Short mmCIF file of C-alpha atoms and ligand atoms in Angstrom, two decimals:
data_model
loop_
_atom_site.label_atom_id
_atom_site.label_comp_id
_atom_site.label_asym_id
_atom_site.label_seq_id
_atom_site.Cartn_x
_atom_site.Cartn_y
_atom_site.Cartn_z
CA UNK A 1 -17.27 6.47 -14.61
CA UNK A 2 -15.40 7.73 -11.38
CA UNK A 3 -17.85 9.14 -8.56
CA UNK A 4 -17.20 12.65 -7.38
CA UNK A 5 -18.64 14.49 -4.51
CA UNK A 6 -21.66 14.97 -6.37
CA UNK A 7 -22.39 11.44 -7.48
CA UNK A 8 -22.02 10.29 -4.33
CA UNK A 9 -24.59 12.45 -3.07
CA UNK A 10 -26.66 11.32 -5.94
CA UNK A 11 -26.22 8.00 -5.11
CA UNK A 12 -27.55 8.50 -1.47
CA UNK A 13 -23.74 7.77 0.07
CA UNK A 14 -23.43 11.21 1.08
CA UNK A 15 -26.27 13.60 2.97
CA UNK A 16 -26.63 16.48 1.18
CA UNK A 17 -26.76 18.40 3.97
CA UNK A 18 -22.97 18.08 3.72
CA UNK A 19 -22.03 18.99 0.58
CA UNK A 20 -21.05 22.98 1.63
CA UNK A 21 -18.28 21.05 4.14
CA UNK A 22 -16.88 18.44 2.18
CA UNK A 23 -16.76 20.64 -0.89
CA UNK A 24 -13.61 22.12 1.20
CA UNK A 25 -12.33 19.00 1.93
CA UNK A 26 -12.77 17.94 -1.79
CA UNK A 27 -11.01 21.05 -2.89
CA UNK A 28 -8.03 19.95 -0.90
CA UNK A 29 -7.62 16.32 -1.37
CA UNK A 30 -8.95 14.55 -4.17
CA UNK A 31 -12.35 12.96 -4.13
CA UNK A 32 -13.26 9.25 -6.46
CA UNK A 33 -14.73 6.08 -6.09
CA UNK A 34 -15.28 3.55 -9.00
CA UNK A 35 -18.82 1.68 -9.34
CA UNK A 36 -17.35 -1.24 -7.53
CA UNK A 37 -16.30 0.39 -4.62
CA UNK A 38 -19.66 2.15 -3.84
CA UNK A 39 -21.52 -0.86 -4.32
CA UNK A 40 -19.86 -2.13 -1.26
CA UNK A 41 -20.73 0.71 1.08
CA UNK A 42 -23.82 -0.17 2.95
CA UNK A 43 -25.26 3.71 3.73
CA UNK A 44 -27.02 2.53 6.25
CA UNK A 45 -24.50 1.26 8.55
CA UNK A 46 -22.57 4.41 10.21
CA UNK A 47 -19.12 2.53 10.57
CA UNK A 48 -19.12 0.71 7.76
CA UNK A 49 -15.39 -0.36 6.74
CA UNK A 50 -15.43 0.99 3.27
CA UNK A 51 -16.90 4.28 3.52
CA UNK A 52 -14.43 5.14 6.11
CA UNK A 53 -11.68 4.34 3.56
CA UNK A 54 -13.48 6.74 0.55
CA UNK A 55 -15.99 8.84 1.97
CA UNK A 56 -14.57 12.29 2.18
CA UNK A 57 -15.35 13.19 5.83
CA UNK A 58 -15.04 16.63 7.49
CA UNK A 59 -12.29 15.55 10.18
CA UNK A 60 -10.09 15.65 6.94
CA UNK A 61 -9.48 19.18 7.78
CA UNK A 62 -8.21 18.82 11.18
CA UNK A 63 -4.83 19.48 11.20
CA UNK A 64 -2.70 17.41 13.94
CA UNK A 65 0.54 18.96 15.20
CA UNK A 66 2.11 15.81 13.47
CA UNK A 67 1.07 15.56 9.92
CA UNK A 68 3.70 16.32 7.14
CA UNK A 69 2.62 16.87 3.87
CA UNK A 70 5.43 14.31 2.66
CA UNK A 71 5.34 11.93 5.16
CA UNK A 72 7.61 9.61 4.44
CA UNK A 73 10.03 11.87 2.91
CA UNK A 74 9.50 11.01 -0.96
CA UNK A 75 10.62 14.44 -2.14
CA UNK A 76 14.11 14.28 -0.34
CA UNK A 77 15.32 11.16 -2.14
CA UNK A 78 13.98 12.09 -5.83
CA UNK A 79 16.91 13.23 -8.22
CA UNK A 80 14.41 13.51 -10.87
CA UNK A 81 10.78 13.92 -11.10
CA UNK A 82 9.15 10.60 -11.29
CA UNK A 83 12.17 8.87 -9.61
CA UNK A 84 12.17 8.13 -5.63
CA UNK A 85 15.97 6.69 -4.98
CA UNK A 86 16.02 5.57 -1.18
CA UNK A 87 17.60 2.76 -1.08
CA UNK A 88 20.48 1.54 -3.31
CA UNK A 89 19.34 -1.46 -5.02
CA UNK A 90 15.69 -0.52 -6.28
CA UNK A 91 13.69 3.06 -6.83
CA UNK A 92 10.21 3.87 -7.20
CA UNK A 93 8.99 4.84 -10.59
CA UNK A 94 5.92 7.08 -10.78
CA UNK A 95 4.63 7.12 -14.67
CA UNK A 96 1.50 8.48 -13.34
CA UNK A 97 -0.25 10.85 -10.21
CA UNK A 98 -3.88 9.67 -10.28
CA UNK A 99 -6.04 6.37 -9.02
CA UNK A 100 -9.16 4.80 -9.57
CA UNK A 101 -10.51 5.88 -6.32
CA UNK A 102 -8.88 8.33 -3.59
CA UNK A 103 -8.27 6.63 -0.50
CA UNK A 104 -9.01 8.75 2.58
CA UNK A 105 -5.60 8.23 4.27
CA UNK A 106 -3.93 8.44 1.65
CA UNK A 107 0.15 8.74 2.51
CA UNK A 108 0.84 10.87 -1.46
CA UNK A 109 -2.68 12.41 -1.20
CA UNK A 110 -0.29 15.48 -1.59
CA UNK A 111 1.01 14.71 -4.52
CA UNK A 112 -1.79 12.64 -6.47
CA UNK A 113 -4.93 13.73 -7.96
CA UNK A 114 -4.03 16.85 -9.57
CA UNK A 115 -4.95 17.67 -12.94
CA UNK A 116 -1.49 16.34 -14.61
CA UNK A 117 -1.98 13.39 -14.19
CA UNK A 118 0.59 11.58 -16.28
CA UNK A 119 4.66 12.31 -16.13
CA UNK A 120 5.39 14.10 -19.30
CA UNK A 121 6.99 12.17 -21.99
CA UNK A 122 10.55 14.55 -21.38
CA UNK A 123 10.51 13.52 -17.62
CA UNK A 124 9.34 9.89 -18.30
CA UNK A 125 12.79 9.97 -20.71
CA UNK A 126 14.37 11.56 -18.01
CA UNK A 127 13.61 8.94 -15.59
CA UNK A 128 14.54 6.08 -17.61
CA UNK A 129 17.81 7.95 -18.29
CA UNK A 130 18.71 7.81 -14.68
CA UNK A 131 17.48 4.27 -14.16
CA UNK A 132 20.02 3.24 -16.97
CA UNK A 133 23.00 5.21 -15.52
CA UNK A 134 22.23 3.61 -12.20
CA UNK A 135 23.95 -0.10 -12.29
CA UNK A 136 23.17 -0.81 -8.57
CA UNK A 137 19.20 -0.54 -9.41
CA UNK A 138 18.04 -4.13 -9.30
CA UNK A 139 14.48 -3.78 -8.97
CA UNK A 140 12.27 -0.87 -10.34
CA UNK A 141 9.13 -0.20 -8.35
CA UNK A 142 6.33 1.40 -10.80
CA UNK A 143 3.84 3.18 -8.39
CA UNK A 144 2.56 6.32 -8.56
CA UNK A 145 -0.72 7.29 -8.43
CA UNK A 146 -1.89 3.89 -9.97
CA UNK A 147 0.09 2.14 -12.66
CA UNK A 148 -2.65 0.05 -14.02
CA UNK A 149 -4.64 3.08 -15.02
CA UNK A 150 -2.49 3.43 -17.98
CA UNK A 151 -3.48 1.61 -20.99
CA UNK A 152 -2.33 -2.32 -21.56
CA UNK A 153 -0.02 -0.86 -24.88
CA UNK A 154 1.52 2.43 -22.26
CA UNK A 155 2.64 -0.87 -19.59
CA UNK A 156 3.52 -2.49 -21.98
CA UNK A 157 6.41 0.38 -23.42
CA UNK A 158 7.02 0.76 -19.85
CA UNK A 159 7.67 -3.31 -19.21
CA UNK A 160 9.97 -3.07 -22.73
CA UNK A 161 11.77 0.06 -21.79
CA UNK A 162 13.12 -1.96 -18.12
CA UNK A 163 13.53 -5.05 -20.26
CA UNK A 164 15.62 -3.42 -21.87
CA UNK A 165 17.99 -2.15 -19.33
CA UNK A 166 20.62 -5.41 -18.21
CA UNK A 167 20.95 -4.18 -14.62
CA UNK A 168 17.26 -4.65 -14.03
CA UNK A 169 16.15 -7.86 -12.93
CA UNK A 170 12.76 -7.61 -10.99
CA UNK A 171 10.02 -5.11 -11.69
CA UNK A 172 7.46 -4.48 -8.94
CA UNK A 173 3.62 -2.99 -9.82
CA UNK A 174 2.48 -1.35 -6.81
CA UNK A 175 -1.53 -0.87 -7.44
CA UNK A 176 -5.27 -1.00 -5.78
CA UNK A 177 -7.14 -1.79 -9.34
CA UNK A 178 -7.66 -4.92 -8.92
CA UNK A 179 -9.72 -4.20 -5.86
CA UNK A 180 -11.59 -0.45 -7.56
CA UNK A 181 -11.86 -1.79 -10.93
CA UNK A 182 -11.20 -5.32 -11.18
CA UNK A 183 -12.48 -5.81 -14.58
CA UNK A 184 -9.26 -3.65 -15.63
CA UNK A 185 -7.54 -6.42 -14.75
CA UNK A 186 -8.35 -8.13 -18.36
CA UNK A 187 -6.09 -10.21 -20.85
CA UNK A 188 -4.74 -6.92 -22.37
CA UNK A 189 -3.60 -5.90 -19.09
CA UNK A 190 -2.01 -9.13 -18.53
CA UNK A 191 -0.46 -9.51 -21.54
CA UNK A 192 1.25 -6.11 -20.97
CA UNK A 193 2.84 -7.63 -17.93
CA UNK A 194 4.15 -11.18 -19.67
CA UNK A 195 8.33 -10.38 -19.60
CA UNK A 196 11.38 -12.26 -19.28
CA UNK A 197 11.92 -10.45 -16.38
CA UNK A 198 10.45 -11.16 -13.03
CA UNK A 199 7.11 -9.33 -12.70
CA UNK A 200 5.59 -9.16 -9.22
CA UNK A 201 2.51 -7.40 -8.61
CA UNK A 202 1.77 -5.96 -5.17
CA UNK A 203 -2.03 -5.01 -4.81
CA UNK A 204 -3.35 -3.05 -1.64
CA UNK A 205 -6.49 -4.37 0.18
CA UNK A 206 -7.73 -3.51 3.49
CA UNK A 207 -10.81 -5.40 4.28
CA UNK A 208 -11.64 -8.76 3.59
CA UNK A 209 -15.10 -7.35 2.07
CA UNK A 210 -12.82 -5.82 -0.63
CA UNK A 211 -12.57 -9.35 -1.97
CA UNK A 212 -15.56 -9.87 -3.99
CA UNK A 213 -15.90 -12.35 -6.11
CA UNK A 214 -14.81 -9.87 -9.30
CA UNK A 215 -11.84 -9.19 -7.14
CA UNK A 216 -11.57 -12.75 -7.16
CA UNK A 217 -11.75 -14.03 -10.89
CA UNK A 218 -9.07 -10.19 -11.56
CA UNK A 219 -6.59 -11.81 -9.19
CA UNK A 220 -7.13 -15.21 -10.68
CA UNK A 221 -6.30 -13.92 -13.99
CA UNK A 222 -2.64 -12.56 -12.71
CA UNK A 223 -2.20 -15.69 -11.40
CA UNK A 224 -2.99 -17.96 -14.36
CA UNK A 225 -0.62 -15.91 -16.19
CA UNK A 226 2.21 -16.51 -13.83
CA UNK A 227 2.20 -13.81 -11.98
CA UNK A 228 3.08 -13.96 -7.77
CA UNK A 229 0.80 -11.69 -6.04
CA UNK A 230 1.48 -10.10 -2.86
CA UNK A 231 -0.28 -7.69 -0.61
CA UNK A 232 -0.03 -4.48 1.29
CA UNK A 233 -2.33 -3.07 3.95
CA UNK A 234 -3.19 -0.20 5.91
CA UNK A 235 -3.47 -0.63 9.62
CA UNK A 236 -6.44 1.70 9.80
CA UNK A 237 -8.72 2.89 13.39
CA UNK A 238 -12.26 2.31 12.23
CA UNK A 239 -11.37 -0.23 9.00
CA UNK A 240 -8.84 -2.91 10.09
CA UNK A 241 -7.77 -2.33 13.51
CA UNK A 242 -9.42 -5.49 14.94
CA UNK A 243 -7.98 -8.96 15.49
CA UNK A 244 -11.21 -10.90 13.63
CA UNK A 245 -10.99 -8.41 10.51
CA UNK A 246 -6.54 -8.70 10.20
CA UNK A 247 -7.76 -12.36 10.21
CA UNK A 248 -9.44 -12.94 7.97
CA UNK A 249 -8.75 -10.57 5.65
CA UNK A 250 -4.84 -12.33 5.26
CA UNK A 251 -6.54 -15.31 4.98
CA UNK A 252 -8.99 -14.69 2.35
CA UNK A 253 -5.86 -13.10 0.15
CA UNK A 254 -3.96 -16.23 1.23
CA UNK A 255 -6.77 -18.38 0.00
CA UNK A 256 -6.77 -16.38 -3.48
CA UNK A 257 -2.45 -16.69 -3.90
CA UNK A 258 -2.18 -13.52 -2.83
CA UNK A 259 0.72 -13.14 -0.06
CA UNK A 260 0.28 -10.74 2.55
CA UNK A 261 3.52 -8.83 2.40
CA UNK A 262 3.12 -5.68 4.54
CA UNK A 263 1.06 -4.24 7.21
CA UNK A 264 1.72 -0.37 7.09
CA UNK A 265 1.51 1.53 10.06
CA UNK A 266 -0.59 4.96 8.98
CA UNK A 267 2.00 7.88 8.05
CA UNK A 268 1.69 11.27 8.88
CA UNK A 269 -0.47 12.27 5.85
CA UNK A 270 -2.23 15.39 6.66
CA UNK A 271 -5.82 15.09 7.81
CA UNK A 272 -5.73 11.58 8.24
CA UNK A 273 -5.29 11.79 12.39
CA UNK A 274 -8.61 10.20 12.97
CA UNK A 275 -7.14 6.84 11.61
CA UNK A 276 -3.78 6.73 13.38
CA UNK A 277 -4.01 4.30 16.26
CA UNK A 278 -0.91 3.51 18.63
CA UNK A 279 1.98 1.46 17.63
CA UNK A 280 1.19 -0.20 20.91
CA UNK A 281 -1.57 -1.31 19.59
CA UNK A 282 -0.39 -2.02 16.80
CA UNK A 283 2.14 -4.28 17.82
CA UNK A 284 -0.96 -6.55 20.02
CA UNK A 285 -2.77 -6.99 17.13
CA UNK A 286 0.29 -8.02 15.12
CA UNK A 287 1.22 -10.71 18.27
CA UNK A 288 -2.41 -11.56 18.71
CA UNK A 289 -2.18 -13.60 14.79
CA UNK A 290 1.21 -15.04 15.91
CA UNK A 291 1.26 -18.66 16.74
CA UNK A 292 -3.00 -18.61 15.91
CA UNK A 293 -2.95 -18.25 12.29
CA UNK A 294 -0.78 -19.71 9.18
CA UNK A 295 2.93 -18.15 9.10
CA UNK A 296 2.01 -17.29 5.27
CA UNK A 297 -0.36 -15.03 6.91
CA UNK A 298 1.26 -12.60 8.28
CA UNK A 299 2.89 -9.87 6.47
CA UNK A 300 5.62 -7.62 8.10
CA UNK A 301 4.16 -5.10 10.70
CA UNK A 302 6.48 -1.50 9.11
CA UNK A 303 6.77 1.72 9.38
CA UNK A 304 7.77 4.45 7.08
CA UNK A 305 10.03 6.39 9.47
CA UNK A 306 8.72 10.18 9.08
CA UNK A 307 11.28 11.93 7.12
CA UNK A 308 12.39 9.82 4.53
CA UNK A 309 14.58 7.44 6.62
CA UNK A 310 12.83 4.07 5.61
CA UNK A 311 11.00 1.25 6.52
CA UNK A 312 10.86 -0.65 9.45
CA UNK A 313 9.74 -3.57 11.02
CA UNK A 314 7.70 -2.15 14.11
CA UNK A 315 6.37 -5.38 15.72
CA UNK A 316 7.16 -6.56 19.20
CA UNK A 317 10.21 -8.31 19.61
CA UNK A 318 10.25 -12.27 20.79
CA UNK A 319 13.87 -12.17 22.17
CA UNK A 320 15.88 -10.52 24.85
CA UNK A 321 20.10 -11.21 25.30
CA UNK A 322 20.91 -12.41 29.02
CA UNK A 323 24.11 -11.59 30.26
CA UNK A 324 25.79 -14.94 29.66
CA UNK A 325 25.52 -14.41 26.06
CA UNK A 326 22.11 -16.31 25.35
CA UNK A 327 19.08 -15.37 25.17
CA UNK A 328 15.09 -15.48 26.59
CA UNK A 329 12.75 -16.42 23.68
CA UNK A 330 9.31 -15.19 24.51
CA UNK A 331 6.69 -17.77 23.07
CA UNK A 332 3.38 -16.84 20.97
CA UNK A 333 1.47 -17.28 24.64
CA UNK A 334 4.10 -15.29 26.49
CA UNK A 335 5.71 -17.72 28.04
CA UNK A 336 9.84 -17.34 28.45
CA UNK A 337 12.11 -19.60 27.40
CA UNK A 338 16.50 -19.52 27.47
CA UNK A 339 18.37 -20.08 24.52
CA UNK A 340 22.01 -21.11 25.02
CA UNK A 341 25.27 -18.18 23.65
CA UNK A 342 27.09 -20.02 20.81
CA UNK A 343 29.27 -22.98 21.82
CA UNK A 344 28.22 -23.24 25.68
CA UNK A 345 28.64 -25.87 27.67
CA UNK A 346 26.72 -25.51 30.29
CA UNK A 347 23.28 -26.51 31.18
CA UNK A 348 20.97 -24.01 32.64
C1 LIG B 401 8.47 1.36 0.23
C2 LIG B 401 9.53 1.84 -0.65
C3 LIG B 401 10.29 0.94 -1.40
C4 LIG B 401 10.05 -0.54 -1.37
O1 LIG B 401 10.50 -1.08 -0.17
P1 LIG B 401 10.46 -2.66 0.06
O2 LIG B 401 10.84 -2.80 1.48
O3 LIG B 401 11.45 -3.26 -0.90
O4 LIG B 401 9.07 -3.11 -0.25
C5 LIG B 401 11.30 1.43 -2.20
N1 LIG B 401 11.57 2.74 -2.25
C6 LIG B 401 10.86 3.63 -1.53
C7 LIG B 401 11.21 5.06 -1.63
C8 LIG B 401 9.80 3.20 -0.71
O5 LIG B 401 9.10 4.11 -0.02
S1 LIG B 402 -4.47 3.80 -4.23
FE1 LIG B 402 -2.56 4.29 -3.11
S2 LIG B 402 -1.78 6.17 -4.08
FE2 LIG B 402 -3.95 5.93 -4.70
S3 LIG B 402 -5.14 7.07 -3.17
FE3 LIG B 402 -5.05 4.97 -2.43
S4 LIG B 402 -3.23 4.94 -1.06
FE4 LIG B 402 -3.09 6.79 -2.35
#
């Protein structure tokens, strides 16, 4: 059973004292956590890493000069609902508009959490129509919302239905169940995802104290079942934005076969200001794991340009071109070091 505002007061997670204000923000932006989730809030401690990410919180209805309420320009690139075509070789399907639990910065928290919840059959059609018509779409993304809230037998039509389609050669699940619900993640589930086709699934973690060991055993089970894992993550002020908690949390996914992919710079979502921190800072954090810990633990530093223009690597660079035609190679440490132009002959 999903926690509302209510139940979370209930539970003791949330004063009730401030139910009148975060009834507003709940009426904006939806409000859930799963039993697994709460049980990792700690109500006692005031900064505590997973609250921030799902406890609705009255600074939600700040507005900053800079949110959008499509951040990374979703709506721009859709020729039909449920389809997101940005880039020519792969588009993001969304079968479905709600999650297990709302995350507070969410960058769709726009668009998910309504009341119609699933893409009607017509559009669904509709969608795959457009997939089929499309030869240069290599990879379909299924995202939403959360894919693996639909039923093992719905993923399962879904996984047929791109099977089915010759062009399609890698299909990408984009999901956080594993972490809210991980006993979702069951042989059912899996079995819905066993295809011909490649099959990656991406799951998005933030803190290494999302990792339990249920977390563990769901991930294990995608695994088993041949199934590469990689990760996403928010770069969040008050969750992740310290160099102890980046490490370990890549290496505890490491150390479960999980491959850090990306580290996502927070969009522009609308009342989610209090989490943005500086790309500045960013970027130190990013160098600070850099030479220090395992390459296969660190994912690409992006951003989603605002707009709908893509994403990006946003990291500091390592190199900078001299005027002979090489280059100075900045080292983990900072120290500077020339790189010859192709086919010199000199030594410098
Ligand atoms: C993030 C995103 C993708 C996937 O991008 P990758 O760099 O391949 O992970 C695809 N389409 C859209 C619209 C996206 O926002
Ligand atoms: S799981 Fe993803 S889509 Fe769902 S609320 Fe969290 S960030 Fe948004």
């Amino acid at each position: 059973m999903a926690l509302d505002l209510h139940g979370l007061i209930e539970r003791g997670l949330i004063a009730p004292d401030r139910a009148r204000g975060l009834q507003r923000v709940a009426d904006q932006f939806a409000v859930a956590l799963t039993d697994d989730i709460a049980e990792l809030i700690d109500p006692n401690d005031p900064v505590d890493p997973i609250a921030a990410q799902f406890l609705p919180r009255e600074a939600e209805l700040d507005v900053d000069l800079h949110d959008r309420a499509d951040p990374i320009g979703d709506h721009r690139w859709s020729p039909v609902p449920g389809i997101v075509h940005r880039y020519p070789d792969r588009v993001l399907l969304k079968p479905v508009l709600v999650c297990p639990v709302y995350c507070r910065f969410c960058f769709r928290r726009e668009q998910v959490g309504g009341d119609d919840g699933m893409l009607p059959a017509e559009a669904l059609d509709r969608a795959f129509t457009y997939i089929e018509q499309h030869p240069d779409i290599w990879e379909v993304i299924i995202t939403g919302g959360d894919p693996f809230v639909l039923s093992p037998r719905r993923l399962a039509e879904l996984v047929r239905r791109l099977e089915a389609v010759p062009h399609v050669a890698v299909i990408r699940f984009h999901t956080r169940v594993p972490i809210a619900e991980p006993r979702r993640i069951a042989p059912p589930l899996v079995a819905a995802l066993q295809s011909e086709k490649a099959i990656y699934v991406v799951i998005h973690a933030n803190h290494p104290r999302e990792l339990t060991p249920a977390v563990r055993e769901a991930v294990g089970r995608l695994v088993k079942a041949g199934i590469p894992t990689l990760a996403q993550s928010v770069l969040l002020r008050g969750v992740n934005d310290n160099p102890e908690v980046l490490e370990a949390l890549f290496r505890a996914l490491v150390a479960i076969r999980v491959k850090p992919y990306y580290l996502h710079h927070p969009d522009l979502a609308p009342g989610t200001a209090h989490f943005r921190l500086g790309i500045e800072e960013g970027q130190r954090l990013v160098a600070g794991l850099r030479g220090r810990v395992s390459g296969l633990c660190q994912p690409t530093y992006v951003l989603d340009i605002p707009g709908g223009f893509g994403k990006v690597p946003v990291a500091a660079g390592y190199t900078e071109p001299r005027k002979n035609g090489g280059w100075i190679v900045r080292d983990a440490a900072g120290g500077e070091h020339p790189y010859p132009p192709p086919g010199d002959d000199t030594v410098s």
